[in-house]
Amino acid sequence: MMNQTVVNVKDIHKVFGKRSENQYHALNGVTFDIKAGEFVGIMGPSGAGKTTLLNVISTLDKPTDGTIEIAGTNITSMKQRQLADFRSEQLGFIFQDFNLLENLTIYENIALPLSLQGVPSRKIKPSVVEVAKKLGIETILEKYPVTVSGGQKQRAAAARALVHEPAIILADEPTGALDSKSAKSLMEAMVHLNENHDVSIMMVTHDPLSASYCERILFIHDGALYKEIHRNGSRSEFHHQILDVLADFAE
Amino acid sequence: MLLKLSFSSMRKRFKDYLVLLFGLTISIAIFYMFETLAQNKTFIEANGMISSIVFVFHVGTFILGAITIFYIFYATSFMLTLRQKEMGMYMTLGAKKHKITQLMFFETFFIGLISLLVGLIVGFGLAKGIAELFMWQLDFNGEGFQAFYLSSIITTVIFYVILFLLTSIVNAWKISRKSVLSLLHAEQKQDFVKTKGSKTFFGVLFAIILIGIGYYAMINIAKLMQAGVILAAVTIIIGTYLIFIAFLPYFVKKLKQNRTLNEKGINSFTLGQLRFRMLNLTKVLGTVAMLVALGLGAMTAGISFYHNIEKQASAFHANDVIIHQPSKEDTEALAEMNVTEKNVYHYKIDDQGIYFLKKDLTDNPPLIKYSKETFELPETTRVSQALPKDKYVLGQNDNIASLPEFWTTAISMEINASYQQFGAKDVYVYGSAGYQEIDATEQQVILATVDDFTDYLPQLKTINTNQLKLAETYREETVENIGTKYSNYVAFKAVASGTIFMGFFLGVAFLMMMASVLMFKLLSSAAADTHRYSMLRKIGVRKSLLVKSIYRELFLLFLFPALVGLVHVIVGMQMFSFIIIEPYTKIWIPISIFIIIYGIYYWVTVQMYKRIVLPKEV
């Protein structure tokens, strides 16, 4: 299980703009793997290509060149309709601005991916309650998103990303809209999911503190892999290590 | 400077403003179009069948006015939501509050004035186009109708200028009360209303009671008269709005609570969207239901008037054809018809009187129309009263016995021995001996019934023309109506086509208003839905499923007001039961017309909505 590859990104390029116009190379041959059960962070300064990378991996955008395999499937050659199905089965999303549907209760939001896959109603409830317990939000299930705190919303979004047991969770600045306390507790919840439930996570962030919860961090600079660091010691040591790399960027 | 800025930003959001302008323009155009008829008293009175038709138009104006006020206030508050973020920006950059208030006032008023100008022009075009189309269809000359009617222009301008002034003040006042921060973040705020159980219960109860009263008033309109119309208009409008405010959100909530239904596929989202929307749409849906009721009602009334003509014409005559002194042309025309009963009666006529041969009458007694109660529909019966005496006279005479009631009806109505046919003459029924003594040429009259009256209009016209000529020789003056079934039919039709014209004109006006209300509301709120659809797309919902969800959601939104409106129409047709014999005849025609218009409109709305909310694919 541990050595199985969930994400395999091979030499991907992404070019914006037509050939005749001013072209912008957002990604310049990025290559890396994510193994099952890994918690990987992607960092880099603004404009480095983090979001583009996340978009192509999450199948929302297509790379100009190169291949991406997720759970053994090459997603770069799939059609729109297949991609939609692939996303709903294999990927779980957590966005910075939560992206919960405010016209549904927290319970309904979490249940939605299962409903969409045609899971019968009687099987939905146990799954939703179980995943809500993992994230400590079982008491707010009947509430609407507007009535709960930002931290709770993000946990709900994490629960929704997790409920259908995807191959990998893709998180885009999940702590970006949270206060430090909520951010800390969300990261702890994600580590808990990763360590105790073998959930693979890829997280894009520019917050060093949040990143320090990861096992491995890929730094991207000008559309290419710049550096890769692994966590060996404590979290605070790793935090310092991250800050050092970021300081390199500044120079 | 601010004014310049605001104009340039209005130009930038031209698409949003176009929606707003379109909505206002249609409202003004329809209001004007309605008023060209409503205020043209001479036209209405000359062409309406009901004496109180002017009053009906006043009620119509009132209802349209009430709906318009709702609509305009909504439309201008939509404008406020378009502008508030930018106004907040100006304020953070140091613009003074009273400047912003002024700006908001002038912007609202300016938009109002532009739409007033365009609306009047469009309204004039619509009134002219639609009037001409219907006049041509109904073969109705519509004399006196003017698409360009000054008094209507004045009313429309005054009404809307006052309305725009009010809404401009309200908009200015609203913006002056808000803090800079709440303006800046206005778009992120979500309003969420929860329906409380007890409140819902009383709301629904109250709605049912009000609509019940309204229905009662419409059914008993003959007793309540104008008060009934006002009562029905007020109670049904309030009741309809209450149904949409209290009952429907509750209904959707109950639907959502059904787990198996809610947790199937994208249902939870569709229903959630519907529920969410329902709370913001209650008033609009109520308005649409009222407009459907009015538009469809007007068309249904028009069509039933049309089909009522033959029934009305036959209310007084049991026989379809009556030919005095038939010519060759008459008998030929009669031979072309499928005659179900034919009787011939002989009479003699001189300067003083008309003398019928009793034996003919008693041998083959004619059919007559007779009603037991004063307000009941007359039924066809055969005269069976005996005539034992030798001589009878129609009416009072000291020397001769009066003709019994049924025979009087038979001779004056069916045989038409009347002033209209023969001028002032006494009418007698003589036994054979007395009849022989009369020194005058003998004539005959043919009475006949046919299988379908409206099938033989050309033949009947020939006969009628000859009968008119005959009447002219006796009366020595121009005669236009001799009171037979056919001439009644023609006269009723001439009057009814005016009413039908008005019915269709109003029907189209109201249906168009409805279209604009729903379209405006859906378009103006669609942008806010975009992020939900894009989020769903991100988590992997197939596009086809999103499209299905849109179709279903909008279908239900269209369905509810249509159902409520339809029930209103079906009950409301009772209002006409005192002038229309069978108000429900061929009700399927206006209903199908409505369903087609509504269906097309639903489809167009779905397409436009789809274009706005569905994310662009890579």
CSV table of N, CA, C and O in Angstrom, one decimal, chain B residues 74-132:
chain,number,residue,atom,x,y,z
B,74,TYR,N,-39.3,46.2,-7.3
B,74,TYR,CA,-38.3,45.1,-7.4
B,74,TYR,C,-37.2,45.4,-8.4
B,74,TYR,O,-36.0,45.3,-8.1
B,75,ALA,N,-37.6,45.9,-9.6
B,75,ALA,CA,-36.6,46.1,-10.6
B,75,ALA,C,-35.6,47.2,-10.2
B,75,ALA,O,-34.4,47.1,-10.4
B,76,THR,N,-36.1,48.2,-9.5
B,76,THR,CA,-35.2,49.3,-9.1
B,76,THR,C,-34.3,48.8,-7.9
B,76,THR,O,-33.2,49.3,-7.8
B,77,SER,N,-34.8,47.9,-7.1
B,77,SER,CA,-34.0,47.5,-6.0
B,77,SER,C,-32.9,46.5,-6.6
B,77,SER,O,-31.8,46.4,-6.1
B,78,PHE,N,-33.2,45.9,-7.7
B,78,PHE,CA,-32.2,45.1,-8.5
B,78,PHE,C,-31.1,46.1,-8.9
B,78,PHE,O,-29.9,45.8,-8.8
B,79,MET,N,-31.5,47.3,-9.3
B,79,MET,CA,-30.5,48.3,-9.8
B,79,MET,C,-29.6,48.6,-8.6
B,79,MET,O,-28.4,48.8,-8.7
B,80,LEU,N,-30.2,48.7,-7.4
B,80,LEU,CA,-29.4,49.1,-6.2
B,80,LEU,C,-28.4,48.0,-6.0
B,80,LEU,O,-27.2,48.3,-5.7
B,81,THR,N,-28.7,46.7,-6.1
B,81,THR,CA,-27.8,45.7,-5.9
B,81,THR,C,-26.6,45.7,-6.9
B,81,THR,O,-25.5,45.4,-6.6
B,82,LEU,N,-27.0,46.2,-8.1
B,82,LEU,CA,-26.0,46.3,-9.2
B,82,LEU,C,-24.9,47.4,-8.8
B,82,LEU,O,-23.8,47.3,-9.1
B,83,ARG,N,-25.4,48.4,-8.1
B,83,ARG,CA,-24.6,49.6,-8.0
B,83,ARG,C,-23.9,49.7,-6.6
B,83,ARG,O,-23.0,50.5,-6.4
B,84,GLN,N,-24.5,49.0,-5.6
B,84,GLN,CA,-24.0,49.3,-4.2
B,84,GLN,C,-22.5,49.1,-4.0
B,84,GLN,O,-21.9,49.9,-3.3
B,85,LYS,N,-22.0,48.1,-4.6
B,85,LYS,CA,-20.6,47.8,-4.4
B,85,LYS,C,-19.7,49.0,-4.9
B,85,LYS,O,-18.8,49.4,-4.2
B,86,GLU,N,-20.1,49.5,-6.1
B,86,GLU,CA,-19.3,50.6,-6.6
B,86,GLU,C,-19.5,51.8,-5.8
B,86,GLU,O,-18.6,52.6,-5.6
B,87,MET,N,-20.7,52.1,-5.3
B,87,MET,CA,-21.0,53.2,-4.5
B,87,MET,C,-20.1,53.1,-3.2
B,87,MET,O,-19.6,54.1,-2.7
B,88,GLY,N,-20.0,51.9,-2.7
B,88,GLY,CA,-19.2,51.7,-1.5
B,88,GLY,C,-17.8,52.1,-1.8
B,88,GLY,O,-17.1,52.7,-1.0
B,89,MET,N,-17.3,51.7,-3.0
B,89,MET,CA,-15.9,52.1,-3.4
B,89,MET,C,-15.7,53.6,-3.4
B,89,MET,O,-14.7,54.1,-2.9
B,90,TYR,N,-16.7,54.3,-4.1
B,90,TYR,CA,-16.5,55.7,-4.1
B,90,TYR,C,-16.4,56.3,-2.7
B,90,TYR,O,-15.7,57.2,-2.5
B,91,MET,N,-17.2,55.7,-1.8
B,91,MET,CA,-17.2,56.3,-0.4
B,91,MET,C,-15.9,56.0,0.3
B,91,MET,O,-15.4,56.8,1.0
B,92,THR,N,-15.3,54.8,0.0
B,92,THR,CA,-14.0,54.5,0.6
B,92,THR,C,-13.0,55.5,0.1
B,92,THR,O,-12.0,55.9,0.7
B,93,LEU,N,-13.1,55.9,-1.2
B,93,LEU,CA,-12.2,56.8,-1.8
B,93,LEU,C,-12.5,58.3,-1.4
B,93,LEU,O,-11.8,59.2,-1.9
B,94,GLY,N,-13.5,58.5,-0.6
B,94,GLY,CA,-13.7,59.8,0.0
B,94,GLY,C,-14.9,60.6,-0.6
B,94,GLY,O,-15.0,61.7,-0.3
B,95,ALA,N,-15.8,59.9,-1.3
B,95,ALA,CA,-17.0,60.6,-1.8
B,95,ALA,C,-17.9,60.9,-0.6
B,95,ALA,O,-18.0,60.0,0.3
B,96,LYS,N,-18.6,62.0,-0.6
B,96,LYS,CA,-19.5,62.3,0.5
B,96,LYS,C,-20.8,61.6,0.4
B,96,LYS,O,-21.2,61.3,-0.7
B,97,LYS,N,-21.3,61.3,1.5
B,97,LYS,CA,-22.6,60.5,1.5
B,97,LYS,C,-23.7,61.1,0.7
B,97,LYS,O,-24.4,60.4,0.0
B,98,HIS,N,-23.9,62.4,0.9
B,98,HIS,CA,-25.0,63.1,0.2
B,98,HIS,C,-24.8,63.1,-1.3
B,98,HIS,O,-25.8,63.0,-2.0
B,99,LYS,N,-23.5,63.1,-1.7
B,99,LYS,CA,-23.2,63.0,-3.1
B,99,LYS,C,-23.7,61.6,-3.7
B,99,LYS,O,-24.3,61.5,-4.8
B,100,ILE,N,-23.4,60.6,-2.9
B,100,ILE,CA,-23.7,59.2,-3.3
B,100,ILE,C,-25.3,59.1,-3.4
B,100,ILE,O,-25.8,58.5,-4.3
B,101,THR,N,-25.9,59.6,-2.3
B,101,THR,CA,-27.4,59.6,-2.3
B,101,THR,C,-28.0,60.2,-3.5
B,101,THR,O,-28.9,59.7,-4.2
B,102,GLN,N,-27.4,61.4,-3.8
B,102,GLN,CA,-27.9,62.1,-5.0
B,102,GLN,C,-27.7,61.3,-6.3
B,102,GLN,O,-28.6,61.2,-7.1
B,103,LEU,N,-26.5,60.7,-6.4
B,103,LEU,CA,-26.2,60.0,-7.6
B,103,LEU,C,-27.1,58.8,-7.8
B,103,LEU,O,-27.6,58.6,-8.9
B,104,MET,N,-27.4,58.1,-6.7
B,104,MET,CA,-28.3,57.0,-6.7
B,104,MET,C,-29.7,57.4,-7.2
B,104,MET,O,-30.3,56.8,-8.0
B,105,PHE,N,-30.1,58.6,-6.6
B,105,PHE,CA,-31.4,59.1,-7.0
B,105,PHE,C,-31.5,59.4,-8.5
B,105,PHE,O,-32.4,59.0,-9.2
B,106,PHE,N,-30.5,60.1,-9.0
B,106,PHE,CA,-30.5,60.5,-10.4
B,106,PHE,C,-30.4,59.3,-11.3
B,106,PHE,O,-31.0,59.2,-12.4
B,107,GLU,N,-29.5,58.4,-10.9
B,107,GLU,CA,-29.4,57.2,-11.8
B,107,GLU,C,-30.7,56.4,-11.9
B,107,GLU,O,-31.1,56.1,-13.0
B,108,THR,N,-31.3,56.2,-10.8
B,108,THR,CA,-32.6,55.4,-10.8
B,108,THR,C,-33.6,56.2,-11.7
B,108,THR,O,-34.3,55.6,-12.6
B,109,PHE,N,-33.7,57.5,-11.5
B,109,PHE,CA,-34.6,58.3,-12.2
B,109,PHE,C,-34.3,58.4,-13.7
B,109,PHE,O,-35.2,58.3,-14.5
B,110,PHE,N,-33.0,58.5,-14.0
B,110,PHE,CA,-32.6,58.5,-15.4
B,110,PHE,C,-33.0,57.2,-16.1
B,110,PHE,O,-33.5,57.3,-17.2
B,111,ILE,N,-32.7,56.1,-15.5
B,111,ILE,CA,-33.0,54.8,-16.1
B,111,ILE,C,-34.5,54.7,-16.3
B,111,ILE,O,-35.0,54.3,-17.4
B,112,GLY,N,-35.2,55.2,-15.3
B,112,GLY,CA,-36.7,55.2,-15.4
B,112,GLY,C,-37.2,56.0,-16.6
B,112,GLY,O,-38.0,55.6,-17.4
B,113,LEU,N,-36.6,57.2,-16.8
B,113,LEU,CA,-37.1,58.1,-17.9
B,113,LEU,C,-36.7,57.5,-19.3
B,113,LEU,O,-37.6,57.5,-20.2
B,114,ILE,N,-35.5,56.9,-19.4
B,114,ILE,CA,-35.2,56.3,-20.7
B,114,ILE,C,-36.2,55.2,-21.0
B,114,ILE,O,-36.7,55.1,-22.1
B,115,SER,N,-36.5,54.3,-20.0
B,115,SER,CA,-37.4,53.2,-20.3
B,115,SER,C,-38.8,53.7,-20.5
B,115,SER,O,-39.5,53.1,-21.3
B,116,LEU,N,-39.1,54.8,-19.9
B,116,LEU,CA,-40.5,55.4,-20.2
B,116,LEU,C,-40.6,55.8,-21.6
B,116,LEU,O,-41.6,55.5,-22.3
B,117,LEU,N,-39.6,56.4,-22.1
B,117,LEU,CA,-39.6,56.9,-23.5
B,117,LEU,C,-39.6,55.7,-24.5
B,117,LEU,O,-40.5,55.6,-25.3
B,118,VAL,N,-38.7,54.7,-24.3
B,118,VAL,CA,-38.7,53.5,-25.1
B,118,VAL,C,-40.0,52.7,-25.0
B,118,VAL,O,-40.6,52.3,-25.9
B,119,GLY,N,-40.4,52.6,-23.7
B,119,GLY,CA,-41.6,51.8,-23.4
B,119,GLY,C,-42.8,52.4,-24.1
B,119,GLY,O,-43.7,51.6,-24.7
B,120,LEU,N,-43.0,53.7,-24.2
B,120,LEU,CA,-44.1,54.3,-24.9
B,120,LEU,C,-44.1,54.0,-26.4
B,120,LEU,O,-45.1,53.6,-27.0
B,121,ILE,N,-42.9,54.1,-26.9
B,121,ILE,CA,-42.8,53.8,-28.4
B,121,ILE,C,-43.1,52.3,-28.6
B,121,ILE,O,-43.9,52.0,-29.5
B,122,VAL,N,-42.5,51.4,-27.8
B,122,VAL,CA,-42.8,50.0,-28.0
B,122,VAL,C,-44.3,49.7,-27.8
B,122,VAL,O,-44.9,49.0,-28.5
B,123,GLY,N,-44.8,50.3,-26.8
B,123,GLY,CA,-46.3,50.1,-26.4
B,123,GLY,C,-47.1,50.6,-27.6
B,123,GLY,O,-48.1,49.9,-27.9
B,124,PHE,N,-46.8,51.7,-28.2
B,124,PHE,CA,-47.6,52.1,-29.4
B,124,PHE,C,-47.5,51.1,-30.5
B,124,PHE,O,-48.5,50.7,-31.1
B,125,GLY,N,-46.3,50.6,-30.8
B,125,GLY,CA,-46.1,49.6,-31.8
B,125,GLY,C,-46.9,48.3,-31.5
B,125,GLY,O,-47.6,47.8,-32.4
B,126,LEU,N,-46.8,47.9,-30.3
B,126,LEU,CA,-47.5,46.7,-29.8
B,126,LEU,C,-49.0,46.8,-30.0
B,126,LEU,O,-49.7,46.0,-30.6
B,127,ALA,N,-49.5,47.9,-29.5
B,127,ALA,CA,-50.9,48.2,-29.5
B,127,ALA,C,-51.4,48.1,-31.0
B,127,ALA,O,-52.4,47.5,-31.3
B,128,LYS,N,-50.7,48.8,-31.8
B,128,LYS,CA,-51.1,48.8,-33.2
B,128,LYS,C,-51.0,47.4,-33.9
B,128,LYS,O,-51.9,47.0,-34.5
B,129,GLY,N,-49.8,46.8,-33.7
B,129,GLY,CA,-49.6,45.5,-34.3
B,129,GLY,C,-50.6,44.4,-33.9
B,129,GLY,O,-51.3,43.8,-34.7
B,130,ILE,N,-50.8,44.3,-32.6
B,130,ILE,CA,-51.7,43.3,-32.0
B,130,ILE,C,-53.1,43.6,-32.4
B,130,ILE,O,-53.9,42.7,-32.8
B,131,ALA,N,-53.5,44.9,-32.3
B,131,ALA,CA,-54.9,45.3,-32.6
B,131,ALA,C,-55.2,44.9,-34.1
B,131,ALA,O,-56.2,44.3,-34.4
B,132,GLU,N,-54.2,45.2,-35.0
B,132,GLU,CA,-54.5,44.9,-36.4
B,132,GLU,C,-54.6,43.4,-36.7
B,132,GLU,O,-55.4,43.0,-37.4
